[in-house]
Amino acid sequence: MSGRVRALRGFPDIGPADTPAWLALEAAVQQVLLRYGYAQVRMPVLEATELFARSVGEATDIVEKEMFSFVDRDKNAMSLRPEGTASAVRLGIDGGLLRNAQSRLWYTGPMFRHERPQAGRYRQFHQVGVENFGTAGALADIEVIAIARDLLQAAGVLGAVTLEINTLGSATARAAYRDQLQQWLRAHADALDEDSRQRIERNPLRVLDSKNPQTQAALADAPRLADSLDEESRAHYAAVLEGLAALDIAWVENPRLVRGLDYYNHCVFEWTTQQLGAQGTVLAGGRYDGLVEQLGGGPVPACGFAMGCERVLLLQQALDCVPQAAPVDVYVCHEGGQGRLQALRLAQTLRQAGWQVLVDGGDGRLKGQIKRAATARARIVSKDEHADFTLLDAQAPAALSEHLQALCPAGAATPS
Ligand code: ATP
Ligand code: MG
């Protein structure tokens, strides 16, 4: 067999032109989460299929249509994780982190969903997830939303996103509303699109989320969740909004926001943008008080969110604020022979002082090397054997010029 083996559809490579933006995002994320005192956890990418069926929900798009599931050689049913919350809860339960404790965890890594690949939608994509366990009160919701705001700000995209928020109410209020809505939907099934009709029996709340304009119009008269909220649900929601106002976080209430996963209750939210077409949700989350118990842990209240890294990076592109690789500080040229060793020594001294240094790999003529230095966007070219150098970039830090001047006294510390 000959010919190239190609990457799988929807599994994009991340090449050297893209990694500077990824590294910058990851560094910003680490810094923000350190400030909030969240501990990083790392879960496996493969889990028992049952974990997702029992948490995300049998009747959700993710479990019904999107999981990469298979039976391994030992006949165990397993799935590549489509999201991180279920795994993080499992990790928390297994590690005894959730018993009578306030636990603040975060993770990042690839997730896998069998979706139709398009801009902003891939089969392998990356999330940053934040989970707050053990706090029933609104402080936890406010904290995770504030983290989300800080992450989007650190990524430079806050100006292009809107916080949409809603409450699903307590588990009891949500269940009562679910029945009420279901009855209404059965009576008005004719006015709905095919997908939505399918959802009436299996996942009626999801109908509210429909992107179909005809369905949205029909839903105008549907019973509203807000009308069936109990006192506890109203108080929790009001406390969250009060906290957001205190932190100057603006929001838009979206009574149709329900989220696609089964485990949410009370406050749910999404940060959305107009800049990415249909893939406009950049970050999404909410409270999921029942999930830990559902997965075999105790009654532990929890809330959190996941941010889609690719969508944040696409938004940076749309806003023209993609972080660039740092320029090379010094490019050392040499003409072979003894010059090679001198070049290595000079590079080592400079690197130990913290500068980024490239040494030309060839023994060729200086002219070619200097061209390569320019391609590498080097700030300074240093020519070893004459102990001289030329400053290419007037913006080079003064400390670097001074350092080079000391090492190569014959150099020219002014741009040529
Ligand atoms: P969508 O409505 O866009 O399908 P979702 O509700 O399925 O999103 P979540 O499960 O809440 O998404 O995941 C959180 C975030 O992860 C999303 O807001 C999005 O930014 C990102 N995300 C989800 N699916 C994909 C995907 N297939 N490719 C890239 N990013 C994704
Ligand atoms: Mg989806």
PDB file of N, CA and C and ligand atoms in Angstrom, residues 62 66 82-83 113 115 120-127 206 209 211 259-261 264 270-271 278-285 306-311, ligand 1:
ATOM      1  N   ILE A  62     -26.244  14.128  23.243  1.00  0.00           N
ATOM      2  CA  ILE A  62     -24.887  13.619  23.461  1.00  0.00           C
ATOM      3  C   ILE A  62     -24.900  12.100  23.561  1.00  0.00           C
ATOM      4  N   GLU A  66     -24.124  11.186  19.877  1.00  0.00           N
ATOM      5  CA  GLU A  66     -22.819  11.809  19.663  1.00  0.00           C
ATOM      6  C   GLU A  66     -21.635  11.074  20.269  1.00  0.00           C
ATOM      7  N   PRO A  82     -17.484  12.613  26.321  1.00  0.00           N
ATOM      8  CA  PRO A  82     -18.041  13.697  25.518  1.00  0.00           C
ATOM      9  C   PRO A  82     -18.023  15.025  26.269  1.00  0.00           C
ATOM     10  N   GLU A  83     -17.753  14.977  27.575  1.00  0.00           N
ATOM     11  CA  GLU A  83     -17.724  16.171  28.422  1.00  0.00           C
ATOM     12  C   GLU A  83     -17.027  15.782  29.713  1.00  0.00           C
ATOM     13  N   ARG A 113     -17.060  14.062  20.428  1.00  0.00           N
ATOM     14  CA  ARG A 113     -18.479  13.902  20.084  1.00  0.00           C
ATOM     15  C   ARG A 113     -18.589  13.663  18.585  1.00  0.00           C
ATOM     16  N   GLU A 115     -20.157  14.533  15.856  1.00  0.00           N
ATOM     17  CA  GLU A 115     -21.027  15.552  15.284  1.00  0.00           C
ATOM     18  C   GLU A 115     -20.589  15.819  13.860  1.00  0.00           C
ATOM     19  N   GLY A 120     -15.955  25.585  14.192  1.00  0.00           N
ATOM     20  CA  GLY A 120     -16.417  25.689  15.580  1.00  0.00           C
ATOM     21  C   GLY A 120     -17.074  24.433  16.111  1.00  0.00           C
ATOM     22  N   ARG A 121     -17.144  23.372  15.301  1.00  0.00           N
ATOM     23  CA  ARG A 121     -17.738  22.119  15.764  1.00  0.00           C
ATOM     24  C   ARG A 121     -16.872  20.965  15.249  1.00  0.00           C
ATOM     25  N   TYR A 122     -16.285  20.237  16.158  1.00  0.00           N
ATOM     26  CA  TYR A 122     -15.335  19.193  15.787  1.00  0.00           C
ATOM     27  C   TYR A 122     -15.690  17.910  16.521  1.00  0.00           C
ATOM     28  N   ARG A 123     -15.034  16.811  16.120  1.00  0.00           N
ATOM     29  CA  ARG A 123     -15.269  15.549  16.823  1.00  0.00           C
ATOM     30  C   ARG A 123     -14.315  15.400  17.993  1.00  0.00           C
ATOM     31  N   GLN A 124     -13.128  15.968  17.878  1.00  0.00           N
ATOM     32  CA  GLN A 124     -12.287  16.153  19.066  1.00  0.00           C
ATOM     33  C   GLN A 124     -12.138  17.643  19.277  1.00  0.00           C
ATOM     34  N   PHE A 125     -12.516  18.107  20.457  1.00  0.00           N
ATOM     35  CA  PHE A 125     -12.375  19.523  20.789  1.00  0.00           C
ATOM     36  C   PHE A 125     -11.946  19.604  22.246  1.00  0.00           C
ATOM     37  N   HIS A 126     -11.651  20.805  22.691  1.00  0.00           N
ATOM     38  CA  HIS A 126     -11.092  20.943  24.043  1.00  0.00           C
ATOM     39  C   HIS A 126     -11.974  21.829  24.916  1.00  0.00           C
ATOM     40  N   GLN A 127     -12.084  21.432  26.142  1.00  0.00           N
ATOM     41  CA  GLN A 127     -12.821  22.259  27.101  1.00  0.00           C
ATOM     42  C   GLN A 127     -11.932  22.587  28.298  1.00  0.00           C
ATOM     43  N   ARG A 206     -36.122  20.303  26.261  1.00  0.00           N
ATOM     44  CA  ARG A 206     -35.237  20.613  25.142  1.00  0.00           C
ATOM     45  C   ARG A 206     -35.974  21.273  23.980  1.00  0.00           C
ATOM     46  N   ASP A 209     -35.453  24.862  23.521  1.00  0.00           N
ATOM     47  CA  ASP A 209     -34.142  25.207  22.993  1.00  0.00           C
ATOM     48  C   ASP A 209     -34.105  25.162  21.469  1.00  0.00           C
ATOM     49  N   LYS A 211     -34.019  25.542  17.557  1.00  0.00           N
ATOM     50  CA  LYS A 211     -33.546  26.655  16.732  1.00  0.00           C
ATOM     51  C   LYS A 211     -34.548  26.937  15.606  1.00  0.00           C
ATOM     52  N   ARG A 259     -30.311  24.292  28.456  1.00  0.00           N
ATOM     53  CA  ARG A 259     -29.129  23.431  28.396  1.00  0.00           C
ATOM     54  C   ARG A 259     -29.507  22.011  27.947  1.00  0.00           C
ATOM     55  N   GLY A 260     -28.625  21.387  27.216  1.00  0.00           N
ATOM     56  CA  GLY A 260     -28.938  20.101  26.608  1.00  0.00           C
ATOM     57  C   GLY A 260     -28.753  18.894  27.508  1.00  0.00           C
ATOM     58  N   LEU A 261     -28.192  19.085  28.692  1.00  0.00           N
ATOM     59  CA  LEU A 261     -27.892  17.942  29.541  1.00  0.00           C
ATOM     60  C   LEU A 261     -28.944  17.834  30.638  1.00  0.00           C
ATOM     61  N   TYR A 264     -28.990  19.485  35.073  1.00  0.00           N
ATOM     62  CA  TYR A 264     -29.026  20.850  35.611  1.00  0.00           C
ATOM     63  C   TYR A 264     -30.295  21.164  36.415  1.00  0.00           C
ATOM     64  N   GLU A 270     -25.148  30.691  29.777  1.00  0.00           N
ATOM     65  CA  GLU A 270     -24.287  30.521  28.609  1.00  0.00           C
ATOM     66  C   GLU A 270     -23.685  31.874  28.279  1.00  0.00           C
ATOM     67  N   TRP A 271     -22.444  31.870  27.860  1.00  0.00           N
ATOM     68  CA  TRP A 271     -21.850  33.088  27.278  1.00  0.00           C
ATOM     69  C   TRP A 271     -21.872  32.878  25.781  1.00  0.00           C
ATOM     70  N   ALA A 278     -23.706  29.867  13.828  1.00  0.00           N
ATOM     71  CA  ALA A 278     -24.534  28.941  14.610  1.00  0.00           C
ATOM     72  C   ALA A 278     -23.777  28.364  15.804  1.00  0.00           C
ATOM     73  N   GLN A 279     -22.459  28.440  15.778  1.00  0.00           N
ATOM     74  CA  GLN A 279     -21.668  27.905  16.900  1.00  0.00           C
ATOM     75  C   GLN A 279     -21.379  29.024  17.900  1.00  0.00           C
ATOM     76  N   GLY A 280     -22.424  29.709  18.337  1.00  0.00           N
ATOM     77  CA  GLY A 280     -22.242  30.940  19.094  1.00  0.00           C
ATOM     78  C   GLY A 280     -22.068  30.783  20.593  1.00  0.00           C
ATOM     79  N   THR A 281     -22.209  29.539  21.112  1.00  0.00           N
ATOM     80  CA  THR A 281     -22.027  29.374  22.554  1.00  0.00           C
ATOM     81  C   THR A 281     -20.569  29.064  22.855  1.00  0.00           C
ATOM     82  N   VAL A 282     -19.961  29.953  23.624  1.00  0.00           N
ATOM     83  CA  VAL A 282     -18.532  29.843  23.896  1.00  0.00           C
ATOM     84  C   VAL A 282     -18.298  29.114  25.219  1.00  0.00           C
ATOM     85  N   LEU A 283     -19.209  29.280  26.142  1.00  0.00           N
ATOM     86  CA  LEU A 283     -19.033  28.740  27.496  1.00  0.00           C
ATOM     87  C   LEU A 283     -20.420  28.499  28.086  1.00  0.00           C
ATOM     88  N   ALA A 284     -20.601  27.369  28.761  1.00  0.00           N
ATOM     89  CA  ALA A 284     -21.944  27.056  29.249  1.00  0.00           C
ATOM     90  C   ALA A 284     -21.879  26.259  30.542  1.00  0.00           C
ATOM     91  N   GLY A 285     -22.863  26.490  31.411  1.00  0.00           N
ATOM     92  CA  GLY A 285     -22.842  25.738  32.667  1.00  0.00           C
ATOM     93  C   GLY A 285     -24.067  26.002  33.508  1.00  0.00           C
ATOM     94  N   ALA A 306     -18.342  24.600  31.432  1.00  0.00           N
ATOM     95  CA  ALA A 306     -17.272  24.226  30.511  1.00  0.00           C
ATOM     96  C   ALA A 306     -17.137  25.293  29.434  1.00  0.00           C
ATOM     97  N   MET A 307     -15.893  25.631  29.156  1.00  0.00           N
ATOM     98  CA  MET A 307     -15.594  26.615  28.113  1.00  0.00           C
ATOM     99  C   MET A 307     -15.044  25.866  26.904  1.00  0.00           C
ATOM    100  N   GLY A 308     -15.528  26.178  25.727  1.00  0.00           N
ATOM    101  CA  GLY A 308     -15.016  25.557  24.506  1.00  0.00           C
ATOM    102  C   GLY A 308     -13.797  26.312  24.006  1.00  0.00           C
ATOM    103  N   CYS A 309     -12.622  25.668  24.108  1.00  0.00           N
ATOM    104  CA  CYS A 309     -11.368  26.379  23.785  1.00  0.00           C
ATOM    105  C   CYS A 309     -11.307  26.794  22.319  1.00  0.00           C
ATOM    106  N   GLU A 310     -11.714  25.885  21.403  1.00  0.00           N
ATOM    107  CA  GLU A 310     -11.644  26.231  19.975  1.00  0.00           C
ATOM    108  C   GLU A 310     -12.491  27.462  19.673  1.00  0.00           C
ATOM    109  N   ARG A 311     -13.657  27.542  20.312  1.00  0.00           N
ATOM    110  CA  ARG A 311     -14.524  28.695  20.026  1.00  0.00           C
ATOM    111  C   ARG A 311     -13.929  29.984  20.563  1.00  0.00           C
TER     112      ARG A 311
HETATM  113  P1  ATP B   1     -23.825  23.278  21.140  1.00  0.00           P
HETATM  114  O1  ATP B   1     -25.200  23.777  21.416  1.00  0.00           O
HETATM  115  O2  ATP B   1     -22.961  24.272  20.409  1.00  0.00           O
HETATM  116  O3  ATP B   1     -23.797  21.909  20.518  1.00  0.00           O
HETATM  117  P2  ATP B   1     -23.500  22.046  23.691  1.00  0.00           P
HETATM  118  O4  ATP B   1     -24.667  22.514  24.465  1.00  0.00           O
HETATM  119  O5  ATP B   1     -23.533  20.698  23.081  1.00  0.00           O
HETATM  120  O6  ATP B   1     -23.105  23.118  22.564  1.00  0.00           O
HETATM  121  P3  ATP B   1     -21.830  21.785  26.035  1.00  0.00           P
HETATM  122  O7  ATP B   1     -22.008  20.334  26.169  1.00  0.00           O
HETATM  123  O8  ATP B   1     -22.495  22.678  26.989  1.00  0.00           O
HETATM  124  O9  ATP B   1     -22.168  22.214  24.529  1.00  0.00           O
HETATM  125  O10 ATP B   1     -20.270  22.120  26.013  1.00  0.00           O
HETATM  126  C1  ATP B   1     -19.725  23.343  26.495  1.00  0.00           C
HETATM  127  C2  ATP B   1     -18.995  24.085  25.403  1.00  0.00           C
HETATM  128  O11 ATP B   1     -18.115  23.228  24.689  1.00  0.00           O
HETATM  129  C3  ATP B   1     -19.887  24.645  24.323  1.00  0.00           C
HETATM  130  O12 ATP B   1     -20.450  25.845  24.718  1.00  0.00           O
HETATM  131  C4  ATP B   1     -18.919  24.840  23.182  1.00  0.00           C
HETATM  132  O13 ATP B   1     -18.172  26.028  23.363  1.00  0.00           O
HETATM  133  C5  ATP B   1     -18.006  23.656  23.338  1.00  0.00           C
HETATM  134  N1  ATP B   1     -18.381  22.571  22.424  1.00  0.00           N
HETATM  135  C6  ATP B   1     -19.391  21.676  22.549  1.00  0.00           C
HETATM  136  N2  ATP B   1     -19.420  20.818  21.517  1.00  0.00           N
HETATM  137  C7  ATP B   1     -18.386  21.172  20.701  1.00  0.00           C
HETATM  138  C8  ATP B   1     -17.857  20.659  19.460  1.00  0.00           C
HETATM  139  N3  ATP B   1     -18.372  19.585  18.861  1.00  0.00           N
HETATM  140  N4  ATP B   1     -16.786  21.291  18.917  1.00  0.00           N
HETATM  141  C9  ATP B   1     -16.228  22.367  19.508  1.00  0.00           C
HETATM  142  N5  ATP B   1     -16.664  22.879  20.672  1.00  0.00           N
HETATM  143  C10 ATP B   1     -17.728  22.304  21.272  1.00  0.00           C
END
